[in-house]
Tab-separated table of C-alpha atoms and ligand atoms in Angstrom:
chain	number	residue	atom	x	y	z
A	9	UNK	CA	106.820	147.449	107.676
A	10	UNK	CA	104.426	145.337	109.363
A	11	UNK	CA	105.383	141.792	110.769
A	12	UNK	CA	103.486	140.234	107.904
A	13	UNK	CA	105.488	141.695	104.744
A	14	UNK	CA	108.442	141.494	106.906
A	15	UNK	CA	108.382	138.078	107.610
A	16	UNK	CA	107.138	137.411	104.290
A	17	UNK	CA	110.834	138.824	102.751
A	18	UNK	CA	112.756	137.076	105.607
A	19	UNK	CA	111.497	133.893	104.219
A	20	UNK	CA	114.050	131.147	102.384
A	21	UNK	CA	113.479	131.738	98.541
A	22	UNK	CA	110.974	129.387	97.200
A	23	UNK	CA	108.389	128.876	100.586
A	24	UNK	CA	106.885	132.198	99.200
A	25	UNK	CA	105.256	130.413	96.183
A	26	UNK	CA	104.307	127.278	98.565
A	27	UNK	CA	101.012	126.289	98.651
A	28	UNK	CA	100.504	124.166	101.930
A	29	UNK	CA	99.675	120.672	101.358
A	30	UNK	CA	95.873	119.932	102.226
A	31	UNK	CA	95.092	116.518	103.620
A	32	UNK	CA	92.250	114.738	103.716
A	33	UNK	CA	89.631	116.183	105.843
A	34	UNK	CA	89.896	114.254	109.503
A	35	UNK	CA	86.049	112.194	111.003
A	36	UNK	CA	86.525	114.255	114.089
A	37	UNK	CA	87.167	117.618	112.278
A	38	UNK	CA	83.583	116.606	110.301
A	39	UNK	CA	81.669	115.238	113.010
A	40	UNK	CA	82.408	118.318	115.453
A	41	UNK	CA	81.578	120.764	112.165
A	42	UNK	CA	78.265	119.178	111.813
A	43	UNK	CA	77.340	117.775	114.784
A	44	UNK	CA	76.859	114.446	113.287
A	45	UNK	CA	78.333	110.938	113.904
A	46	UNK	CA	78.738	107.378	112.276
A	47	UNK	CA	80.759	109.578	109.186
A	48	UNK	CA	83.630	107.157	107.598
A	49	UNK	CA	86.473	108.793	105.409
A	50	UNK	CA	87.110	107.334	102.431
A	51	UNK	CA	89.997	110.434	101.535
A	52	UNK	CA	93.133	109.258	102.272
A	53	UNK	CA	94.391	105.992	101.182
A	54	UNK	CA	94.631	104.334	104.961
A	55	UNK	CA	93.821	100.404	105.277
A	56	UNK	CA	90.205	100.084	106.210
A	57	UNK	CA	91.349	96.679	107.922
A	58	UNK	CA	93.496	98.951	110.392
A	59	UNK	CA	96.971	97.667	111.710
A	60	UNK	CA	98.143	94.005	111.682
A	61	UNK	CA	97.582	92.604	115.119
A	62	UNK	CA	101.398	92.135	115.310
A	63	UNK	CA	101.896	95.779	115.129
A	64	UNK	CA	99.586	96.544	118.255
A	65	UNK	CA	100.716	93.814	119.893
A	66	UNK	CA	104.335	94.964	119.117
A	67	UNK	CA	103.592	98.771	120.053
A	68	UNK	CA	102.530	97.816	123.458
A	69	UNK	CA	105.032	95.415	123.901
A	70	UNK	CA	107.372	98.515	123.392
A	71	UNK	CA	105.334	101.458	125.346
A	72	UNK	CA	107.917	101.068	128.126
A	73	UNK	CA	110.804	101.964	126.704
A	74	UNK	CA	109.562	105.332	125.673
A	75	UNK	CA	110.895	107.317	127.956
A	76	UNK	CA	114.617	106.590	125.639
A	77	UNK	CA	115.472	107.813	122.238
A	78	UNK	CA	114.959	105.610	119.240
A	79	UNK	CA	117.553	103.848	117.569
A	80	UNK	CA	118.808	105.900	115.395
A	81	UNK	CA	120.070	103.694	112.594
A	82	UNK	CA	117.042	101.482	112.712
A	83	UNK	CA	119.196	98.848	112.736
A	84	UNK	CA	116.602	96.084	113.517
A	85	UNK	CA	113.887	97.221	110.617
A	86	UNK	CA	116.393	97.631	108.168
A	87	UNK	CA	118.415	94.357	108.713
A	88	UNK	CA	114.736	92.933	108.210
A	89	UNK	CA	114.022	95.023	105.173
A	90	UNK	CA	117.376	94.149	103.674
A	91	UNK	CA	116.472	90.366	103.504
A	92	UNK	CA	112.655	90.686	102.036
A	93	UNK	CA	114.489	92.951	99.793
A	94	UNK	CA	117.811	91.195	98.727
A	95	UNK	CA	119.799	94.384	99.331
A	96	UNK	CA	122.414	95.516	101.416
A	97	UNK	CA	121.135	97.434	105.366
A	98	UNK	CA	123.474	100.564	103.859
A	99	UNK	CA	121.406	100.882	100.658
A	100	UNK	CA	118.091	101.829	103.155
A	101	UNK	CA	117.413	105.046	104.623
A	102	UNK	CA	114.105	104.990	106.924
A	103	UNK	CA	112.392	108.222	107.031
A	104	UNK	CA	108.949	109.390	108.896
A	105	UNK	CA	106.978	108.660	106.626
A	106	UNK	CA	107.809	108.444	102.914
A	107	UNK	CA	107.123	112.031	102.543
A	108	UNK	CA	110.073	113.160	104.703
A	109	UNK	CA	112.210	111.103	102.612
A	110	UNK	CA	110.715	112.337	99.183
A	111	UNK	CA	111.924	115.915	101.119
A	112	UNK	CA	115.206	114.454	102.273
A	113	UNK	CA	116.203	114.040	98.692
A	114	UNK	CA	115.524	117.390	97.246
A	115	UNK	CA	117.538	119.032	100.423
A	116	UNK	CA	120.288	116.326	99.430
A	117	UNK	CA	120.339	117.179	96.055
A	118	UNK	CA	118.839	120.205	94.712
A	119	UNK	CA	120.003	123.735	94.926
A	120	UNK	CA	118.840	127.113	93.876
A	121	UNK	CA	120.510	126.940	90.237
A	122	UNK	CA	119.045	123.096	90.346
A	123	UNK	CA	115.733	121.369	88.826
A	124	UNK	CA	113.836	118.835	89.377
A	125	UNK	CA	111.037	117.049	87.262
A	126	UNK	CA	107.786	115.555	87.991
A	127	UNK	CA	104.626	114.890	85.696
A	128	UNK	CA	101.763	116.753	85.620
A	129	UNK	CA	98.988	114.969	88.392
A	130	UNK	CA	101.498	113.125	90.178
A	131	UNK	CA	101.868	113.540	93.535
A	132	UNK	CA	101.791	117.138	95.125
A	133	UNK	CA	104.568	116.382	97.351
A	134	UNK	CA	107.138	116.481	94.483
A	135	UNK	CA	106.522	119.730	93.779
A	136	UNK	CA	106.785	121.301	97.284
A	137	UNK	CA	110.075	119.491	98.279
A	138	UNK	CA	111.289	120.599	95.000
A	139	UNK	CA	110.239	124.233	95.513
A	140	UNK	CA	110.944	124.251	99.132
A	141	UNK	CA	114.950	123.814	98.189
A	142	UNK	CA	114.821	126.974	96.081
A	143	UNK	CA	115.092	124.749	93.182
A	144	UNK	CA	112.971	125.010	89.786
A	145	UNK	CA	110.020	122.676	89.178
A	146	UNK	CA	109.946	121.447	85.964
A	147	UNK	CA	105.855	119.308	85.068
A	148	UNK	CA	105.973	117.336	82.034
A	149	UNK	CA	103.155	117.020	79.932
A	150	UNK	CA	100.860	113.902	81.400
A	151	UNK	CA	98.714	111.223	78.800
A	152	UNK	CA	95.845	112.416	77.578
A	153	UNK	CA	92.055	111.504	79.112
A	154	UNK	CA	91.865	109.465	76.524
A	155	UNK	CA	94.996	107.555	76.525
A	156	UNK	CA	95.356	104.087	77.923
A	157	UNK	CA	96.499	105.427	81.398
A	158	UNK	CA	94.566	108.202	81.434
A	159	UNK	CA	96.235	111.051	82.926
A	160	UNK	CA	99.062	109.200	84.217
A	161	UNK	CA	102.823	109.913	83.816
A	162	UNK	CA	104.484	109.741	80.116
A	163	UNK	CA	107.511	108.837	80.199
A	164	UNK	CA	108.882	110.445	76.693
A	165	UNK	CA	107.926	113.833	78.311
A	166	UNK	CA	109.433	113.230	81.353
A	167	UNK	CA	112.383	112.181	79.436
A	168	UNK	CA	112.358	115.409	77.003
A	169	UNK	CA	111.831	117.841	80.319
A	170	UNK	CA	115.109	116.361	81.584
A	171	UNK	CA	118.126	119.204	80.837
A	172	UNK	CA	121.772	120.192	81.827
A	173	UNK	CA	120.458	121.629	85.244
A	174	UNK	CA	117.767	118.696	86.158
A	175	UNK	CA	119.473	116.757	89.334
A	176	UNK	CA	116.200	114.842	90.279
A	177	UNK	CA	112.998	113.008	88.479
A	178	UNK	CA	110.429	112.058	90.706
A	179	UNK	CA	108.040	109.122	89.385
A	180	UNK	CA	105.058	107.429	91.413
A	181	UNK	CA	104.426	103.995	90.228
A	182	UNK	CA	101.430	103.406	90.708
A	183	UNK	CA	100.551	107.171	90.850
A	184	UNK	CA	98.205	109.309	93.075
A	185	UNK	CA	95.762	110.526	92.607
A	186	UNK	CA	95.572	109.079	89.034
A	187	UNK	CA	95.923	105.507	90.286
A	188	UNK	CA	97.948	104.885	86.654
A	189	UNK	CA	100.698	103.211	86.382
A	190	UNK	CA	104.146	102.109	84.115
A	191	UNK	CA	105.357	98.816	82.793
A	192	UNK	CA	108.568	97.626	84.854
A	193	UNK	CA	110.089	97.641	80.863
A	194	UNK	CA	109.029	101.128	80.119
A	195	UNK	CA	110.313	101.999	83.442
A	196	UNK	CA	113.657	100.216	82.833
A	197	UNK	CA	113.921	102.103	79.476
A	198	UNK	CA	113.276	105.373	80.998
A	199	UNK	CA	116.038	104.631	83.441
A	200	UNK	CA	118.582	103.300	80.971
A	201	UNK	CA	117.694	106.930	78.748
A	202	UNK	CA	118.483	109.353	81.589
A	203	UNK	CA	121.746	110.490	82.308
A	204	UNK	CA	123.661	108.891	85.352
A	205	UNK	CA	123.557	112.953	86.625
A	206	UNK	CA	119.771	112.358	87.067
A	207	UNK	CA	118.562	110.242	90.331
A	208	UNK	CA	115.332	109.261	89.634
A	209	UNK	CA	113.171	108.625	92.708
A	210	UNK	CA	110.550	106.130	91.812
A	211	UNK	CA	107.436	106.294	94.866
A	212	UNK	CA	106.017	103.006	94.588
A	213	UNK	CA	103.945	103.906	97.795
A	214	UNK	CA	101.642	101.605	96.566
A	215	UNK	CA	103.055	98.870	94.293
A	216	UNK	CA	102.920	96.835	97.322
A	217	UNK	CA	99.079	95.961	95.829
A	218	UNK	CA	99.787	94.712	92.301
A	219	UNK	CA	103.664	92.694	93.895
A	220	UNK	CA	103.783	90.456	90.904
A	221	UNK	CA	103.259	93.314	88.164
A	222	UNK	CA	104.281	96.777	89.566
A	223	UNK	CA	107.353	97.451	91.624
A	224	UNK	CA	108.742	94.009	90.731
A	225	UNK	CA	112.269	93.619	92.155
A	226	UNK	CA	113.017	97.603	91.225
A	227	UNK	CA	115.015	97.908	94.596
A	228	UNK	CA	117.306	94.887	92.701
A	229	UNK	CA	117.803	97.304	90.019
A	230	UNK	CA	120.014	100.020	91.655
A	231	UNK	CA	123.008	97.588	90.616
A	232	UNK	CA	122.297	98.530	87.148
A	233	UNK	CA	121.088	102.123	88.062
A	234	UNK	CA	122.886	103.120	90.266
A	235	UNK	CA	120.904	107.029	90.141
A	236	UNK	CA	117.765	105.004	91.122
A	237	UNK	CA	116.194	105.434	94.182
A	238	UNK	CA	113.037	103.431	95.394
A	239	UNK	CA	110.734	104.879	98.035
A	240	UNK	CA	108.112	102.596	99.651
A	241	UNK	CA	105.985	103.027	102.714
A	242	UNK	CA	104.119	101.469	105.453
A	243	UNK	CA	101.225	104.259	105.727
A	244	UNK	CA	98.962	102.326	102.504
A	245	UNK	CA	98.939	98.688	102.499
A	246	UNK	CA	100.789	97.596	105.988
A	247	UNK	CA	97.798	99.887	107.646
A	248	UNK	CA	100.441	102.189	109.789
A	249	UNK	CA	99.900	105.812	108.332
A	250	UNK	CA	99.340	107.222	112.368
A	251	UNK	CA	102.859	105.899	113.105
A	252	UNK	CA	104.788	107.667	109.583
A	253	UNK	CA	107.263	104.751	108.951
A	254	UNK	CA	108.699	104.547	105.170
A	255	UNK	CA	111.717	103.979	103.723
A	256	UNK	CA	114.013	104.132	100.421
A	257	UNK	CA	116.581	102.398	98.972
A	258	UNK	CA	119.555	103.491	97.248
A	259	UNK	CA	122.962	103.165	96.213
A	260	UNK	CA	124.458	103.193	99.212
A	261	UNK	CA	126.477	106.288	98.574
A	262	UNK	CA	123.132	107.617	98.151
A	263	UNK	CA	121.942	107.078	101.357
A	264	UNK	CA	125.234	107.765	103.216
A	265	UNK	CA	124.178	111.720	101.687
A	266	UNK	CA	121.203	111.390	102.951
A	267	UNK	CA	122.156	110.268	106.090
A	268	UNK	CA	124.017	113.333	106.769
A	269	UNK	CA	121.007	115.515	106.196
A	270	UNK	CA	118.624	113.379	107.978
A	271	UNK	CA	117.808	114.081	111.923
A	272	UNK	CA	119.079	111.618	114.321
A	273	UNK	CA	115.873	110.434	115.940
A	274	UNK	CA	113.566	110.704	112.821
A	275	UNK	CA	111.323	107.369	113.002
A	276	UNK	CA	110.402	106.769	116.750
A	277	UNK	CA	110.708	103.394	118.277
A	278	UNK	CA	106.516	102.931	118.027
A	279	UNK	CA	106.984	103.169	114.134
A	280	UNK	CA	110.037	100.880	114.329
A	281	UNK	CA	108.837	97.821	116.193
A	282	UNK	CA	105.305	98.008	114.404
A	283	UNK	CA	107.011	98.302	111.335
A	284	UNK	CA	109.070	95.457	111.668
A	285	UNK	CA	106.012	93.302	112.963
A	286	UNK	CA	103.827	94.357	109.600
A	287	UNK	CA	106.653	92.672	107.156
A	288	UNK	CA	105.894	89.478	109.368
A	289	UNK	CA	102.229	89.521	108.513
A	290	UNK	CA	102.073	87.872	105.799
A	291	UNK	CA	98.190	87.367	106.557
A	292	UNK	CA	97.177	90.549	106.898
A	293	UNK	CA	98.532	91.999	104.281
A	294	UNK	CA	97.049	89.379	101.701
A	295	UNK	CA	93.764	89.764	103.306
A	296	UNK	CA	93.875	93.566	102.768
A	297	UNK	CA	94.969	92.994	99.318
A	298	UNK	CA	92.445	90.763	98.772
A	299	UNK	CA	89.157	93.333	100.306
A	300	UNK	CA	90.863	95.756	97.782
A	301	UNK	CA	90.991	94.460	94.916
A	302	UNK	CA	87.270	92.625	95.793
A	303	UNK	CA	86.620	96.778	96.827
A	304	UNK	CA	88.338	97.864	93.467
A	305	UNK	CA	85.905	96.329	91.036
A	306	UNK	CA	82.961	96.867	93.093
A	307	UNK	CA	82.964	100.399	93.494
A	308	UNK	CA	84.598	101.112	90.072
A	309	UNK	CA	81.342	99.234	88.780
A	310	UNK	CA	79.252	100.982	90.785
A	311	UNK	CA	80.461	104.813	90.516
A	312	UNK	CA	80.206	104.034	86.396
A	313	UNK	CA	77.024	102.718	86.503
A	314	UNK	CA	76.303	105.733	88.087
A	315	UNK	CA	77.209	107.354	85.027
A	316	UNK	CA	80.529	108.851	86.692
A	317	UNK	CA	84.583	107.843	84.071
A	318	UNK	CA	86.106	105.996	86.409
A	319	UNK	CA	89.381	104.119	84.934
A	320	UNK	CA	90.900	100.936	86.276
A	321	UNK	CA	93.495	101.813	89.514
A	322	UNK	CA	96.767	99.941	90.491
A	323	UNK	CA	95.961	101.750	93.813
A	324	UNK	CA	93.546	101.376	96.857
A	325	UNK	CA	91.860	104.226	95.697
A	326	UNK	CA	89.614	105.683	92.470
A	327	UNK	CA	89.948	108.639	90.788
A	328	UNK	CA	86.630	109.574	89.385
A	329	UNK	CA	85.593	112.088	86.797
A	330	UNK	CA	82.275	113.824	88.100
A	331	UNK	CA	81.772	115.018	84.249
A	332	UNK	CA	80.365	118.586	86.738
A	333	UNK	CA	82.213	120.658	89.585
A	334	UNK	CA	83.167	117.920	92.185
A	335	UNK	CA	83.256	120.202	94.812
A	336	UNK	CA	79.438	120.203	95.210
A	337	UNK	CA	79.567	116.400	95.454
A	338	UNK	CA	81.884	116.728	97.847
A	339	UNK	CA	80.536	118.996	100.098
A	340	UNK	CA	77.169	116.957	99.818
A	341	UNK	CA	79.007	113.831	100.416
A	342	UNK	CA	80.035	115.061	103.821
A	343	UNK	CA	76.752	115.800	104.984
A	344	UNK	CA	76.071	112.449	104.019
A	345	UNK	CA	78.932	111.735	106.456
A	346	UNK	CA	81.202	110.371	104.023
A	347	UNK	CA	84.459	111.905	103.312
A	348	UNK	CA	86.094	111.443	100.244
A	349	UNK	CA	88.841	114.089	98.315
A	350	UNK	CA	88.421	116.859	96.351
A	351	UNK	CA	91.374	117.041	93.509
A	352	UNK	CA	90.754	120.395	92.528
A	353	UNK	CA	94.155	121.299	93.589
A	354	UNK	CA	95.811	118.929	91.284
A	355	UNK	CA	93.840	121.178	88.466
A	356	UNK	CA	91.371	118.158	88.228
A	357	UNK	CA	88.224	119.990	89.397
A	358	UNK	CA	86.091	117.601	87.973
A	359	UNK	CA	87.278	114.801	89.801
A	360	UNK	CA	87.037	113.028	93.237
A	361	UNK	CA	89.418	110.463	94.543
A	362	UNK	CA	87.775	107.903	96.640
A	363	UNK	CA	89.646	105.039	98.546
A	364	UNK	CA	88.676	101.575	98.687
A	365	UNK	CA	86.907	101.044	102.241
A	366	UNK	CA	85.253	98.074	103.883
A	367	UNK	CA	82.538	96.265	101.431
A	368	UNK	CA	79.624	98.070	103.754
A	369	UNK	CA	81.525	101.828	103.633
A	370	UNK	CA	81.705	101.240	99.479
A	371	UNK	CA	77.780	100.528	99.771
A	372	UNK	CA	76.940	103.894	101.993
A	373	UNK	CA	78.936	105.781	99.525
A	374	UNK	CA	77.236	104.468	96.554
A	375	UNK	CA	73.905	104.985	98.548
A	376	UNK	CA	74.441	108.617	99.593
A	377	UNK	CA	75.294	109.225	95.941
A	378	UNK	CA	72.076	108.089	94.675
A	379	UNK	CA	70.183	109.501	97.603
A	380	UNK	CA	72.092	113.205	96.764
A	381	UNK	CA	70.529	112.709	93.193
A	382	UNK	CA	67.567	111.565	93.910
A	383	UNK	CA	67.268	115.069	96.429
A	384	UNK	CA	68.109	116.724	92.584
A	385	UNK	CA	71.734	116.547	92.271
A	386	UNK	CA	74.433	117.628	94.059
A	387	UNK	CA	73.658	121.111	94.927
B	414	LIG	C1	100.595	108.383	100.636
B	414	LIG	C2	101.706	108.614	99.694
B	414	LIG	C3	103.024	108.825	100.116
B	414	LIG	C4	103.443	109.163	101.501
B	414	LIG	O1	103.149	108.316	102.431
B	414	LIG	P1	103.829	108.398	103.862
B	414	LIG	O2	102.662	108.237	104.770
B	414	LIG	O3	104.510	109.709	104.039
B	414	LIG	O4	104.786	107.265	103.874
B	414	LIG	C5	104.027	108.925	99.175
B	414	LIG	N1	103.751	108.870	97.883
B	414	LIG	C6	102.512	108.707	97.421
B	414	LIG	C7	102.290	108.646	95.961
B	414	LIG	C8	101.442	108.599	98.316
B	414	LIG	O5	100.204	108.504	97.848
């Protein structure tokens, strides 16, 4: 047997069927590929404002003390978190990123025998932390193109995918890449209908953008739901994706499991002390709010005059349907220099998501779309 099939049946059950998680494509990687420069990347949700000030002024404050482990518990960022959230410090587990918590929770709670839900188009990270446990993957049926939040997560079907062996539910609110979201009363509905044998994990990764209408006060909830868990991030709005800083919040039980699971030193001190400095700016955050939503209705306008569906996003980020195989825009897109992301692997091969950049990278995209036409189309 060569090392290939061998290694292939030493493998945990479950990382066979895997299918590794493609990110969006890095400038350098582009600009060494074709030799070009001046590309921007519009493909993976980061701030185009960058990092508060108060983060790089607290990284370098910190560079020092480096040469030391982290604080372990995070004691500092989650004492902080804990008052903007009303909550107790126990109830918050701080992960690298919110993807290693979204993992942490399927190791916590799912085994072989075990399933766990998520919607069709949500987030592909659901699925591999659910596979990579050995556990079943169960997709409920999405809304319709058609439906008021098109393609986005119904919350009957997740509800009616939910059986004796389901341990975990995994919602985004607002999702990616569908940018849809749910009422906070649907959501509370949903909650109230699932058995307290369920945890439901609800990624509001980017309810930060809409605070007064999505994600309101859900941490506050876990009194009443005690099976709800709330993940949240800095990578998207606080503009610290490079550092992986994120967090959930639990019952505290909760995250006492997942504390047992979870490595020592996960969030370096880097992502801790920036971290802590983005909750303190207040400024920053509005003004990146602000160039998004200003971003939001400019280039939705734009990419649908250009004859493309593009449906209103709770997100930084469009998803748009191409109405023709996106992958040649894509491609020609990154001639143009500009980088956007291919959703083919979601099963939405017509459609590119595109995130909100600076007012002059939304222009350049909408020009190098016209310009690809205008050379005959996109081939
Ligand atoms: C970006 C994203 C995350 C993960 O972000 P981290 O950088 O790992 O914190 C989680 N959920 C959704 C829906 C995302 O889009």
């Amino acid at each position: 047997m060569g090392p290939e099939a061998l290694f292939a049946r030493l493998a945990a059950p479950g990382v066979l069927g895997l299918e590794p998680y493609v990110p969006g494509k890095p400038l350098a990687e582009l600009e060494r590929e074709l030799g070009i420069a001046d590309s921007i990347k519009l493909a993976s949700n980061e701030n185009p404002l960058g990092p508060p000030a108060a983060s790089l002024e607290a990284v370098r404050a910190a560079a020092g003390t480096i040469a030391l482990y982290p604080d372990g518990a995070a004691w500092e960022l989650k004492q902080a978190l804990a008052r903007k959230l009303s909550v107790k410090p126990a109830q918050i587990t701080i992960g690298n990123g919110s993807n290693e918590i979204l993992c942490l929770i399927a190791e916590t709670f799912l085994s072989a025998a075990d399933e766990g839900v998520h919607s069709r188009y949500a987030f592909l990270v659901y699925g591999l932390a659910i596979q990579a446990t050995g556990a079943r993957t169960v997709v409920a049926d999405a809304n319709p193109a058609a439906a008021e939040q098109p393609l986005g997560h119904c919350l009957d079907a997740l509800r009616q995918a939910i059986r004796p062996a389901t341990r975990l539910v995994f919602i985004a609110n607002p999702n990616n890449p569908t940018g849809t979201w749910v009422e906070p009363d649907a959501l509370r509905a949903f909650l109230a209908s699932v058995p307290p044998t369920v945890l439901v994990v609800v990624d509001e990764a980017y309810a930060d953008y809409r605070p007064n209408s999505v994600g309101v006060g859900t941490p506050g909830w876990i009194v009443e739901f005690p099976n709800l868990i709330v993940c949240r991030t800095f990578s998207k709005l606080y503009g610290l994706a490079g550092l992986r800083v994120g967090y959930a919040v639990s019952h505290q039980e909760v995250a006492a499991l997942l504390n047992r699971v979870r490595q020592p030193f996960n969030v370096n001190t880097l992502a801790q002390v920036a971290a802590l400095a983005a909750l303190n700016a207040t400024d920053h955050v509005q003004r990146s709010r602000t160039l998004n939503d200003a971003g939001l209705a400019f280039l939705r306008h734009g990419l649908q005059e250009f004859g493309w569906q593009v449906p209103v996003s709770a997100g930084n980020f469009l998803l748009a349907d191409t109405g023709e195989t996106a992958g040649t825009w894509y491609e020609a897109l990154l001639r143009a220099g500009v980088i956007v992301r291919p959703v083919a692997n979601y099963g939405l091969p017509r459609h590119l998501r595109i995130t909100v950049g600076l007012p002059e990278q939304n222009e350049r995209l909408l020009g190098a779309l016209k310009q690809i036409r205008g050379r005959g189309g996109s081939g």
